[in-house]
Coordinates of C-alpha atoms in Angstrom, one line a residue:
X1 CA 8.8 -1.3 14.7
X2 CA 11.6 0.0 12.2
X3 CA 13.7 0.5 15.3
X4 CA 13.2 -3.0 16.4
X5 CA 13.8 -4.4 12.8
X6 CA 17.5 -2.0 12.8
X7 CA 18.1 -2.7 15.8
X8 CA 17.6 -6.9 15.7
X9 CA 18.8 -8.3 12.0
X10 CA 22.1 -9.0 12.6
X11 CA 21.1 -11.1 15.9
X12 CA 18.4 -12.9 13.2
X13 CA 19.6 -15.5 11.1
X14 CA 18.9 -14.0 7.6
X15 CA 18.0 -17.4 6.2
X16 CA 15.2 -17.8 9.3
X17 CA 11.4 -17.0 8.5
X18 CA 12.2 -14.0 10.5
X19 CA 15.1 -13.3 9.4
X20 CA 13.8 -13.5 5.5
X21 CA 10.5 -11.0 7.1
X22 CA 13.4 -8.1 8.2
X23 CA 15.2 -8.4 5.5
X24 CA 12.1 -7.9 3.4
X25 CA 10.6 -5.3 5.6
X26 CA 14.0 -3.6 5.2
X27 CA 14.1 -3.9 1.6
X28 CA 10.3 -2.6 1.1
X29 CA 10.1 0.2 4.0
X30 CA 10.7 2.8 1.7
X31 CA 6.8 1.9 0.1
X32 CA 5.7 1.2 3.1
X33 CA 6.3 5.0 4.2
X34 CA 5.4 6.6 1.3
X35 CA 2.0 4.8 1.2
X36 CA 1.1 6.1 5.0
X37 CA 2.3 9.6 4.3
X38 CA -0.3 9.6 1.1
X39 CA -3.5 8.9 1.5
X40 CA -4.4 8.7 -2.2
X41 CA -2.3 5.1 -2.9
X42 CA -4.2 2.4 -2.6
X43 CA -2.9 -0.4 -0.8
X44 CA -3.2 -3.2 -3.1
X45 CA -3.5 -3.1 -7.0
X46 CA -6.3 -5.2 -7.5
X47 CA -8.3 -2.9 -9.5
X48 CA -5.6 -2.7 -12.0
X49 CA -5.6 -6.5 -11.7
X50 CA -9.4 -6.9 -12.0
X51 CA -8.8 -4.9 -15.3
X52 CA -6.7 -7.1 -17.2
X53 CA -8.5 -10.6 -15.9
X54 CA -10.4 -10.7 -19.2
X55 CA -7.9 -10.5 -21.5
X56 CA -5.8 -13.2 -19.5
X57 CA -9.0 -15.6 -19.7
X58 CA -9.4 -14.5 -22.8
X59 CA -5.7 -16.0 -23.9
X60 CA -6.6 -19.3 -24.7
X61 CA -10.2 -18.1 -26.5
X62 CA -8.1 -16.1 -28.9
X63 CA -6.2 -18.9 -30.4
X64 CA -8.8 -19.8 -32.3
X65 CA -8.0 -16.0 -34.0
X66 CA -6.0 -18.3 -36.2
X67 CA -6.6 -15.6 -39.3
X68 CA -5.5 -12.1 -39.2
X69 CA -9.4 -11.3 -39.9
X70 CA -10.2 -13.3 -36.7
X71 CA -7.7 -11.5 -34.6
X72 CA -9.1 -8.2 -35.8
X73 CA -12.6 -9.5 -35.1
X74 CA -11.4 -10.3 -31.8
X75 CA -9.9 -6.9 -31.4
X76 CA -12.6 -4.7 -32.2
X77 CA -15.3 -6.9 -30.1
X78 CA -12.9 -6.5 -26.8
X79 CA -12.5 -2.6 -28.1
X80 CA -16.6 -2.1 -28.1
X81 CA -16.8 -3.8 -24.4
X82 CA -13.8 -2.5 -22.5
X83 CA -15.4 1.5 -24.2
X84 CA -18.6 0.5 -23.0
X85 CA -17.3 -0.4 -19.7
X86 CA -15.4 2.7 -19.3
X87 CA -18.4 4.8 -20.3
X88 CA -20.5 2.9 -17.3
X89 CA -22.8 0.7 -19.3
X90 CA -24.1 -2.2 -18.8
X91 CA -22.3 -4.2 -21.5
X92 CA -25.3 -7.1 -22.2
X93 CA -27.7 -3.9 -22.3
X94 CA -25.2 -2.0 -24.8
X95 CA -24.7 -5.0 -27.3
X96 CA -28.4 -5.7 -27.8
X97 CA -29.0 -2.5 -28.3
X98 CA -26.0 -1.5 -31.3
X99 CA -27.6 -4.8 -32.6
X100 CA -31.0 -3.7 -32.7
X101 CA -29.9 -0.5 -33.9
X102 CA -27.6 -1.5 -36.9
X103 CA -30.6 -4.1 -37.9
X104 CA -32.7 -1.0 -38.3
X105 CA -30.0 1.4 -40.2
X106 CA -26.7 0.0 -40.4
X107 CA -25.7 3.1 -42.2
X108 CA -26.0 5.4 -39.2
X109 CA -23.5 4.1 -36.2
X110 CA -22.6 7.5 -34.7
X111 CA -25.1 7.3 -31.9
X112 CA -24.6 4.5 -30.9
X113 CA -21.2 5.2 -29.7
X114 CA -20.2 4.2 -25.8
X115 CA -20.6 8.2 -25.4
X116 CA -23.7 8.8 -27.6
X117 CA -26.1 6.6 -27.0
X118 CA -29.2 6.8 -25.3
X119 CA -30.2 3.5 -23.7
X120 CA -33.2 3.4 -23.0

């Protein structure tokens, strides 16, 4: 197909669908091949996207964080979550428990950590 794309542009009009697709493919080829020759790149980034959805949604929830206290309140809640989602807990299940917990000895918080808890 590269061949075919060298071999036809200047017989394209570059400002044709087509011609806008080779001149793309032409500008891009370069990712294209390193992608096939490496197996580990994924093709898309939608994980990376996926990651980042809740703090865009989050952008209009956080002007209410009209106080630097709020903001910080804000900050450490999306902290706790995003460390319990990296340590693979269920975030609901994670919440109610540190809750439970602190109501019992809010003077002890080191187990309950992402990494030190034991739900149960």
């Amino acid at each position: 197909l590269h061949v075919w794309v060298i071999n036809n542009k200047d017989k394209i009009p570059p400002k044709s669908k087509l011609g806008e697709a080779l001149t793309y493919w032409l500008n891009q080829e370069h990712k294209l091949v390193t992608y096939l020759e490496d197996g580990r790149i994924n093709i898309d980034n939608n994980r990376a996207e996926r990651a980042v959805k809740p703090f865009v949604i989050g952008r209009k929830n956080w002007l209410f964080s009209n106080t630097a206290k709020g903001a910080n309140a804000s900050a450490m809640l999306y902290s706790i979550v995003e460390t319990a989602k990296a340590n693979n807990l269920l975030v609901d299940s994670y919440l109610n428990t540190c809750l439970d917990e602190l109501a019992k000895k809010p003077e002890s918080i080191e187990h309950l950590l992402p990494w030190n808890i034991k739900l149960g």
